[in-house]
Amino acid sequence: MKIVSNQYIRNFSEIGHLQEKSTIFYNLVESKGQKGRMYGVELVYRCEGEGCEDSITAISHSRRSAIDIITYLYENAIKIGNWRDIVADIFGEQIQRMD
């Protein structure tokens, strides 16, 4: 079973040809498996009728750690194109074996 709960929403305005109007949802993902509860991160990008989402569902057994990562991504306005690289920097090679 997977439960997704929104933690933050960041809206970006249209700025001429530099940036289009869009919204990013920074979500906490909770799943329960054979090894107990795991927490992860999901980013959902929405822009003028198109959208995409990306997640790493098994980052930590600690809910607090996952929320700290989500907060960091939100506060630094990290977009969906490069958030995995940032999480990989935090966790090192370990993240490449996940999802």
A tleap script that builds the chain and sets N, CA, C and O, in Angstrom:
source leaprc.protein.ff14SB
mol = sequence {
  NMET LYS ILE VAL SER ASN GLN TYR ILE ARG
  ASN PHE SER GLU ILE GLY HIE LEU GLN GLU
  LYS SER THR ILE PHE TYR ASN LEU VAL GLU
  SER LYS GLY GLN LYS GLY ARG MET TYR GLY
  VAL GLU LEU VAL TYR ARG CYS GLU GLY GLU
  GLY CYS GLU ASP SER ILE THR ALA ILE SER
  HIE SER ARG ARG SER ALA ILE ASP ILE ILE
  THR TYR LEU TYR GLU ASN ALA ILE LYS ILE
  GLY ASN TRP ARG ASP ILE VAL ALA ASP ILE
  PHE GLY GLU GLN ILE GLN ARG MET CASP
}
set mol.1.N position { 0.827 -1.174 0.000 }
set mol.1.CA position { 0.000 0.000 0.000 }
set mol.1.C position { 0.883 1.255 0.000 }
set mol.1.O position { 1.872 1.334 0.729 }
set mol.2.N position { 0.513 2.212 -0.816 }
set mol.2.CA position { 1.272 3.452 -0.947 }
set mol.2.C position { 0.351 4.624 -0.627 }
set mol.2.O position { -0.740 4.744 -1.185 }
set mol.3.N position { 0.809 5.488 0.282 }
set mol.3.CA position { 0.053 6.684 0.646 }
set mol.3.C position { 0.897 7.899 0.261 }
set mol.3.O position { 2.061 8.007 0.646 }
set mol.4.N position { 0.295 8.803 -0.498 }
set mol.4.CA position { 0.984 10.020 -0.925 }
set mol.4.C position { 0.298 11.204 -0.254 }
set mol.4.O position { -0.916 11.374 -0.368 }
set mol.5.N position { 1.082 12.019 0.447 }
set mol.5.CA position { 0.510 13.211 1.072 }
set mol.5.C position { 1.337 14.438 0.690 }
set mol.5.O position { 2.566 14.437 0.761 }
set mol.6.N position { 0.619 15.476 0.284 }
set mol.6.CA position { 1.291 16.695 -0.143 }
set mol.6.C position { 1.864 17.435 1.051 }
set mol.6.O position { 1.204 17.585 2.079 }
set mol.7.N position { 3.091 17.893 0.908 }
set mol.7.CA position { 3.751 18.674 1.940 }
set mol.7.C position { 3.837 20.152 1.559 }
set mol.7.O position { 3.629 21.031 2.394 }
set mol.8.N position { 4.145 20.412 0.295 }
set mol.8.CA position { 4.304 21.793 -0.178 }
set mol.8.C position { 3.851 21.913 -1.621 }
set mol.8.O position { 3.859 20.944 -2.381 }
set mol.9.N position { 3.454 23.130 -1.981 }
set mol.9.CA position { 3.132 23.465 -3.370 }
set mol.9.C position { 3.882 24.744 -3.712 }
set mol.9.O position { 3.796 25.736 -2.988 }
set mol.10.N position { 4.617 24.717 -4.816 }
set mol.10.CA position { 5.344 25.917 -5.255 }
set mol.10.C position { 4.807 26.309 -6.627 }
set mol.10.O position { 4.785 25.508 -7.561 }
set mol.11.N position { 4.373 27.568 -6.718 }
set mol.11.CA position { 3.880 28.112 -7.982 }
set mol.11.C position { 4.952 28.994 -8.608 }
set mol.11.O position { 5.579 29.809 -7.932 }
set mol.12.N position { 5.149 28.820 -9.885 }
set mol.12.CA position { 6.075 29.642 -10.652 }
set mol.12.C position { 5.257 30.455 -11.646 }
set mol.12.O position { 4.373 29.914 -12.310 }
set mol.13.N position { 5.542 31.735 -11.753 }
set mol.13.CA position { 4.815 32.600 -12.674 }
set mol.13.C position { 5.489 32.598 -14.042 }
set mol.13.O position { 6.644 32.198 -14.191 }
set mol.14.N position { 4.739 33.052 -15.023 }
set mol.14.CA position { 5.305 33.180 -16.366 }
set mol.14.C position { 6.186 34.428 -16.398 }
set mol.14.O position { 5.774 35.508 -15.974 }
set mol.15.N position { 7.387 34.259 -16.901 }
set mol.15.CA position { 8.317 35.387 -17.036 }
set mol.15.C position { 8.812 35.397 -18.480 }
set mol.15.O position { 9.866 34.848 -18.800 }
set mol.16.N position { 8.027 36.031 -19.333 }
set mol.16.CA position { 8.382 36.125 -20.747 }
set mol.16.C position { 8.807 34.791 -21.325 }
set mol.16.O position { 8.116 33.786 -21.155 }
set mol.17.N position { 9.929 34.777 -22.000 }
set mol.17.CA position { 10.436 33.542 -22.596 }
set mol.17.C position { 11.367 32.785 -21.643 }
set mol.17.O position { 11.879 31.722 -21.994 }
set mol.18.N position { 11.587 33.327 -20.437 }
set mol.18.CA position { 12.502 32.698 -19.481 }
set mol.18.C position { 11.865 31.550 -18.689 }
set mol.18.O position { 12.533 30.574 -18.347 }
set mol.19.N position { 10.557 31.684 -18.403 }
set mol.19.CA position { 9.922 30.681 -17.544 }
set mol.19.C position { 8.432 30.650 -17.830 }
set mol.19.O position { 7.799 31.694 -17.989 }
set mol.20.N position { 7.873 29.445 -17.894 }
set mol.20.CA position { 6.441 29.334 -18.094 }
set mol.20.C position { 5.736 29.144 -16.750 }
set mol.20.O position { 6.346 28.711 -15.772 }
set mol.21.N position { 4.463 29.470 -16.718 }
set mol.21.CA position { 3.671 29.310 -15.508 }
set mol.21.C position { 3.546 27.818 -15.205 }
set mol.21.O position { 3.156 27.031 -16.068 }
set mol.22.N position { 3.879 27.441 -13.976 }
set mol.22.CA position { 3.821 26.026 -13.607 }
set mol.22.C position { 3.671 25.875 -12.103 }
set mol.22.O position { 3.799 26.837 -11.346 }
set mol.23.N position { 3.399 24.654 -11.693 }
set mol.23.CA position { 3.249 24.321 -10.274 }
set mol.23.C position { 3.983 23.021 -10.010 }
set mol.23.O position { 3.926 22.086 -10.808 }
set mol.24.N position { 4.681 22.973 -8.869 }
set mol.24.CA position { 5.329 21.731 -8.446 }
set mol.24.C position { 4.771 21.350 -7.084 }
set mol.24.O position { 4.721 22.171 -6.168 }
set mol.25.N position { 4.353 20.098 -6.962 }
set mol.25.CA position { 3.887 19.535 -5.707 }
set mol.25.C position { 5.011 18.678 -5.132 }
set mol.25.O position { 5.542 17.796 -5.806 }
set mol.26.N position { 5.359 18.947 -3.895 }
set mol.26.CA position { 6.406 18.198 -3.191 }
set mol.26.C position { 5.695 17.276 -2.206 }
set mol.26.O position { 5.152 17.738 -1.203 }
set mol.27.N position { 5.697 15.981 -2.489 }
set mol.27.CA position { 4.893 15.025 -1.731 }
set mol.27.C position { 5.739 14.021 -0.945 }
set mol.27.O position { 6.847 13.657 -1.338 }
set mol.28.N position { 5.169 13.594 0.172 }
set mol.28.CA position { 5.732 12.503 0.964 }
set mol.28.C position { 5.058 11.211 0.528 }
set mol.28.O position { 3.835 11.155 0.401 }
set mol.29.N position { 5.850 10.178 0.300 }
set mol.29.CA position { 5.317 8.867 -0.073 }
set mol.29.C position { 5.608 7.903 1.069 }
set mol.29.O position { 6.749 7.761 1.508 }
set mol.30.N position { 4.551 7.242 1.541 }
set mol.30.CA position { 4.701 6.251 2.610 }
set mol.30.C position { 4.250 4.900 2.074 }
set mol.30.O position { 3.161 4.779 1.514 }
set mol.31.N position { 5.076 3.904 2.246 }
set mol.31.CA position { 4.711 2.558 1.808 }
set mol.31.C position { 5.086 1.561 2.895 }
set mol.31.O position { 5.990 1.790 3.698 }
set mol.32.N position { 4.374 0.471 2.891 }
set mol.32.CA position { 4.642 -0.563 3.878 }
set mol.32.C position { 4.983 -1.841 3.136 }
set mol.32.O position { 4.215 -2.314 2.298 }
set mol.33.N position { 6.141 -2.390 3.455 }
set mol.33.CA position { 6.591 -3.605 2.793 }
set mol.33.C position { 7.079 -4.618 3.801 }
set mol.33.O position { 6.776 -4.520 4.990 }
set mol.34.N position { 7.826 -5.579 3.331 }
set mol.34.CA position { 8.338 -6.640 4.192 }
set mol.34.C position { 9.311 -6.118 5.236 }
set mol.34.O position { 9.447 -6.711 6.306 }
set mol.35.N position { 9.985 -5.023 4.939 }
set mol.35.CA position { 10.968 -4.463 5.872 }
set mol.35.C position { 10.388 -3.330 6.722 }
set mol.35.O position { 11.142 -2.569 7.329 }
set mol.36.N position { 9.073 -3.212 6.771 }
set mol.36.CA position { 8.430 -2.158 7.551 }
set mol.36.C position { 8.089 -0.945 6.705 }
set mol.36.O position { 8.083 -1.005 5.476 }
set mol.37.N position { 7.813 0.133 7.370 }
set mol.37.CA position { 7.458 1.374 6.672 }
set mol.37.C position { 8.686 2.030 6.045 }
set mol.37.O position { 9.763 2.089 6.638 }
set mol.38.N position { 8.483 2.512 4.845 }
set mol.38.CA position { 9.513 3.264 4.136 }
set mol.38.C position { 8.894 4.580 3.690 }
set mol.38.O position { 7.702 4.662 3.397 }
set mol.39.N position { 9.728 5.599 3.648 }
set mol.39.CA position { 9.274 6.923 3.236 }
set mol.39.C position { 10.111 7.394 2.060 }
set mol.39.O position { 11.307 7.117 1.962 }
set mol.40.N position { 9.446 8.110 1.179 }
set mol.40.CA position { 10.126 8.607 -0.004 }
set mol.40.C position { 9.596 9.965 -0.415 }
set mol.40.O position { 8.848 10.610 0.320 }
set mol.41.N position { 9.995 10.383 -1.597 }
set mol.41.CA position { 9.689 11.704 -2.120 }
set mol.41.C position { 9.072 11.554 -3.502 }
set mol.41.O position { 9.485 10.713 -4.301 }
set mol.42.N position { 8.074 12.389 -3.765 }
set mol.42.CA position { 7.478 12.455 -5.096 }
set mol.42.C position { 7.347 13.917 -5.484 }
set mol.42.O position { 6.858 14.728 -4.698 }
set mol.43.N position { 7.776 14.256 -6.683 }
set mol.43.CA position { 7.566 15.587 -7.233 }
set mol.43.C position { 6.601 15.458 -8.402 }
set mol.43.O position { 6.751 14.586 -9.258 }
set mol.44.N position { 5.617 16.333 -8.423 }
set mol.44.CA position { 4.640 16.366 -9.508 }
set mol.44.C position { 4.708 17.751 -10.139 }
set mol.44.O position { 4.574 18.766 -9.454 }
set mol.45.N position { 4.916 17.781 -11.443 }
set mol.45.CA position { 5.057 19.027 -12.193 }
set mol.45.C position { 3.823 19.205 -13.071 }
set mol.45.O position { 3.448 18.299 -13.815 }
set mol.46.N position { 3.197 20.373 -12.983 }
set mol.46.CA position { 2.035 20.698 -13.806 }
set mol.46.C position { 2.279 22.022 -14.525 }
set mol.46.O position { 2.717 23.010 -13.935 }
set mol.47.N position { 1.975 21.999 -15.834 }
set mol.47.CA position { 2.183 23.198 -16.638 }
set mol.47.C position { 1.209 23.200 -17.805 }
set mol.47.O position { 1.278 22.332 -18.675 }
set mol.48.N position { 0.300 24.174 -17.831 }
set mol.48.CA position { -0.597 24.379 -18.977 }
set mol.48.C position { -1.040 23.079 -19.652 }
set mol.48.O position { -0.734 22.860 -20.824 }
set mol.49.N position { -1.734 22.244 -18.950 }
set mol.49.CA position { -2.291 21.035 -19.525 }
set mol.49.C position { -1.345 19.856 -19.620 }
set mol.49.O position { -1.786 18.754 -19.943 }
set mol.50.N position { -0.085 20.039 -19.356 }
set mol.50.CA position { 0.836 18.903 -19.369 }
set mol.50.C position { 1.394 18.711 -17.969 }
set mol.50.O position { 1.375 19.623 -17.142 }
set mol.51.N position { 1.871 17.555 -17.732 }
set mol.51.CA position { 2.440 17.302 -16.418 }
set mol.51.C position { 3.237 16.020 -16.405 }
set mol.51.O position { 3.148 15.195 -17.314 }
set mol.52.N position { 4.018 15.874 -15.352 }
set mol.52.CA position { 4.751 14.645 -15.157 }
set mol.52.C position { 5.044 14.503 -13.675 }
set mol.52.O position { 4.973 15.467 -12.912 }
set mol.53.N position { 5.369 13.299 -13.292 }
set mol.53.CA position { 5.732 13.066 -11.902 }
set mol.53.C position { 6.897 12.107 -11.835 }
set mol.53.O position { 7.122 11.304 -12.741 }
set mol.54.N position { 7.627 12.206 -10.752 }
set mol.54.CA position { 8.787 11.359 -10.544 }
set mol.54.C position { 8.898 11.111 -9.053 }
set mol.54.O position { 8.671 12.013 -8.245 }
set mol.55.N position { 9.249 9.882 -8.688 }
set mol.55.CA position { 9.349 9.586 -7.261 }
set mol.55.C position { 10.443 8.570 -6.970 }
set mol.55.O position { 10.824 7.761 -7.816 }
set mol.56.N position { 10.923 8.645 -5.753 }
set mol.56.CA position { 11.772 7.610 -5.172 }
set mol.56.C position { 11.021 7.213 -3.909 }
set mol.56.O position { 10.968 7.978 -2.946 }
set mol.57.N position { 10.449 6.031 -3.913 }
set mol.57.CA position { 9.520 5.659 -2.843 }
set mol.57.C position { 10.199 5.095 -1.607 }
set mol.57.O position { 9.564 5.001 -0.556 }
set mol.58.N position { 11.453 4.723 -1.696 }
set mol.58.CA position { 12.132 4.091 -0.556 }
set mol.58.C position { 13.448 4.798 -0.253 }
set mol.58.O position { 14.521 4.308 -0.603 }
set mol.59.N position { 13.355 5.953 0.401 }
set mol.59.CA position { 14.561 6.698 0.759 }
set mol.59.C position { 15.010 6.355 2.170 }
set mol.59.O position { 16.200 6.173 2.427 }
set mol.60.N position { 14.039 6.267 3.090 }
set mol.60.CA position { 14.416 6.127 4.491 }
set mol.60.C position { 13.309 5.450 5.298 }
set mol.60.O position { 12.137 5.498 4.926 }
set mol.61.N position { 13.698 4.823 6.401 }
set mol.61.CA position { 12.720 4.311 7.359 }
set mol.61.C position { 12.230 5.439 8.258 }
set mol.61.O position { 11.265 5.271 9.004 }
set mol.62.N position { 12.893 6.582 8.186 }
set mol.62.CA position { 12.562 7.729 9.020 }
set mol.62.C position { 11.674 8.708 8.256 }
set mol.62.O position { 12.076 9.253 7.228 }
set mol.63.N position { 10.477 8.921 8.763 }
set mol.63.CA position { 9.558 9.884 8.172 }
set mol.63.C position { 10.185 11.284 8.225 }
set mol.63.O position { 10.104 12.045 7.261 }
set mol.64.N position { 10.799 11.607 9.345 }
set mol.64.CA position { 11.413 12.922 9.539 }
set mol.64.C position { 12.497 13.191 8.488 }
set mol.64.O position { 12.574 14.298 7.955 }
set mol.65.N position { 13.328 12.199 8.187 }
set mol.65.CA position { 14.378 12.371 7.163 }
set mol.65.C position { 13.789 12.674 5.800 }
set mol.65.O position { 14.278 13.548 5.084 }
set mol.66.N position { 12.737 11.951 5.440 }
set mol.66.CA position { 12.094 12.180 4.143 }
set mol.66.C position { 11.479 13.576 4.088 }
set mol.66.O position { 11.585 14.259 3.070 }
set mol.67.N position { 10.842 14.001 5.166 }
set mol.67.CA position { 10.244 15.337 5.199 }
set mol.67.C position { 11.327 16.407 5.150 }
set mol.67.O position { 11.135 17.447 4.519 }
set mol.68.N position { 12.447 16.173 5.797 }
set mol.68.CA position { 13.558 17.132 5.725 }
set mol.68.C position { 14.042 17.294 4.286 }
set mol.68.O position { 14.330 18.411 3.856 }
set mol.69.N position { 14.135 16.212 3.550 }
set mol.69.CA position { 14.553 16.275 2.144 }
set mol.69.C position { 13.527 17.056 1.328 }
set mol.69.O position { 13.886 17.906 0.514 }
set mol.70.N position { 12.248 16.760 1.553 }
set mol.70.CA position { 11.177 17.465 0.832 }
set mol.70.C position { 11.244 18.962 1.134 }
set mol.70.O position { 11.123 19.786 0.228 }
set mol.71.N position { 11.434 19.308 2.384 }
set mol.71.CA position { 11.526 20.715 2.786 }
set mol.71.C position { 12.707 21.394 2.099 }
set mol.71.O position { 12.588 22.521 1.619 }
set mol.72.N position { 13.836 20.710 2.052 }
set mol.72.CA position { 15.023 21.249 1.378 }
set mol.72.C position { 14.733 21.494 -0.109 }
set mol.72.O position { 15.072 22.550 -0.642 }
set mol.73.N position { 14.111 20.524 -0.771 }
set mol.73.CA position { 13.793 20.664 -2.191 }
set mol.73.C position { 12.851 21.841 -2.420 }
set mol.73.O position { 13.043 22.631 -3.345 }
set mol.74.N position { 11.840 21.949 -1.575 }
set mol.74.CA position { 10.871 23.037 -1.694 }
set mol.74.C position { 11.522 24.401 -1.446 }
set mol.74.O position { 11.373 25.321 -2.250 }
set mol.75.N position { 12.246 24.522 -0.328 }
set mol.75.CA position { 12.822 25.815 0.034 }
set mol.75.C position { 13.847 26.316 -0.973 }
set mol.75.O position { 14.086 27.519 -1.072 }
set mol.76.N position { 14.448 25.407 -1.714 }
set mol.76.CA position { 15.421 25.787 -2.734 }
set mol.76.C position { 14.829 25.767 -4.143 }
set mol.76.O position { 15.553 25.877 -5.133 }
set mol.77.N position { 13.509 25.626 -4.218 }
set mol.77.CA position { 12.772 25.659 -5.490 }
set mol.77.C position { 13.365 24.698 -6.524 }
set mol.77.O position { 13.482 25.028 -7.704 }
set mol.78.N position { 13.734 23.508 -6.056 }
set mol.78.CA position { 14.307 22.505 -6.951 }
set mol.78.C position { 13.208 21.963 -7.862 }
set mol.78.O position { 12.127 21.594 -7.403 }
set mol.79.N position { 13.499 21.922 -9.142 }
set mol.79.CA position { 12.508 21.458 -10.116 }
set mol.79.C position { 12.696 19.983 -10.415 }
set mol.79.O position { 13.678 19.366 -10.003 }
set mol.80.N position { 11.746 19.438 -11.133 }
set mol.80.CA position { 11.683 17.994 -11.359 }
set mol.80.C position { 12.843 17.474 -12.213 }
set mol.80.O position { 13.180 16.293 -12.134 }
set mol.81.N position { 13.446 18.322 -13.013 }
set mol.81.CA position { 14.517 17.882 -13.886 }
set mol.81.C position { 15.814 17.497 -13.192 }
set mol.81.O position { 16.603 16.728 -13.741 }
set mol.82.N position { 16.046 18.023 -11.991 }
set mol.82.CA position { 17.330 17.741 -11.351 }
set mol.82.C position { 17.236 17.348 -9.884 }
set mol.82.O position { 18.257 17.307 -9.197 }
set mol.83.N position { 16.051 17.062 -9.393 }
set mol.83.CA position { 15.919 16.737 -7.973 }
set mol.83.C position { 16.590 15.416 -7.609 }
set mol.83.O position { 17.120 15.284 -6.506 }
set mol.84.N position { 16.578 14.444 -8.503 }
set mol.84.CA position { 17.209 13.146 -8.212 }
set mol.84.C position { 18.724 13.296 -7.995 }
set mol.84.O position { 19.299 12.627 -7.136 }
set mol.85.N position { 19.357 14.163 -8.766 }
set mol.85.CA position { 20.796 14.402 -8.590 }
set mol.85.C position { 21.091 14.969 -7.207 }
set mol.85.O position { 22.081 14.604 -6.573 }
set mol.86.N position { 20.232 15.853 -6.751 }
set mol.86.CA position { 20.427 16.456 -5.431 }
set mol.86.C position { 20.239 15.418 -4.332 }
set mol.86.O position { 21.020 15.376 -3.382 }
set mol.87.N position { 19.221 14.588 -4.449 }
set mol.87.CA position { 18.999 13.528 -3.458 }
set mol.87.C position { 20.154 12.523 -3.504 }
set mol.87.O position { 20.577 12.021 -2.462 }
set mol.88.N position { 20.659 12.230 -4.688 }
set mol.88.CA position { 21.799 11.325 -4.812 }
set mol.88.C position { 23.031 11.908 -4.123 }
set mol.88.O position { 23.802 11.174 -3.505 }
set mol.89.N position { 23.218 13.217 -4.227 }
set mol.89.CA position { 24.336 13.856 -3.526 }
set mol.89.C position { 24.201 13.695 -2.017 }
set mol.89.O position { 25.197 13.513 -1.316 }
set mol.90.N position { 22.979 13.762 -1.523 }
set mol.90.CA position { 22.738 13.614 -0.089 }
set mol.90.C position { 23.030 12.188 0.368 }
set mol.90.O position { 23.638 11.984 1.419 }
set mol.91.N position { 22.600 11.204 -0.416 }
set mol.91.CA position { 22.712 9.810 -0.012 }
set mol.91.C position { 23.881 9.066 -0.652 }
set mol.91.O position { 24.159 7.924 -0.285 }
set mol.92.N position { 24.556 9.687 -1.588 }
set mol.92.CA position { 25.664 9.021 -2.259 }
set mol.92.C position { 25.180 7.920 -3.187 }
set mol.92.O position { 24.074 7.997 -3.721 }
set mol.93.N position { 26.002 6.896 -3.381 }
set mol.93.CA position { 25.682 5.814 -4.301 }
set mol.93.C position { 24.456 5.013 -3.882 }
set mol.93.O position { 23.806 4.384 -4.717 }
set mol.94.N position { 24.146 5.034 -2.619 }
set mol.94.CA position { 23.019 4.277 -2.085 }
set mol.94.C position { 21.718 4.569 -2.856 }
set mol.94.O position { 20.920 3.657 -3.073 }
set mol.95.N position { 21.498 5.809 -3.266 }
set mol.95.CA position { 20.256 6.201 -3.931 }
set mol.95.C position { 20.118 5.569 -5.303 }
set mol.95.O position { 18.997 5.381 -5.776 }
set mol.96.N position { 21.211 5.238 -5.951 }
set mol.96.CA position { 21.141 4.671 -7.287 }
set mol.96.C position { 20.579 3.251 -7.280 }
set mol.96.O position { 20.179 2.749 -8.331 }
set mol.97.N position { 20.540 2.601 -6.132 }
set mol.97.CA position { 19.956 1.273 -6.047 }
set mol.97.C position { 18.460 1.333 -5.745 }
set mol.97.O position { 17.790 0.301 -5.744 }
set mol.98.N position { 17.932 2.527 -5.490 }
set mol.98.CA position { 16.532 2.681 -5.150 }
set mol.98.C position { 15.744 3.037 -6.388 }
set mol.98.O position { 16.246 3.704 -7.292 }
set mol.99.N position { 14.499 2.583 -6.421 }
set mol.99.CA position { 13.560 2.843 -7.530 }
set mol.99.C position { 14.295 2.815 -8.831 }
set mol.99.O position { 13.691 3.010 -9.886 }
savepdb mol mol.pdb
quit
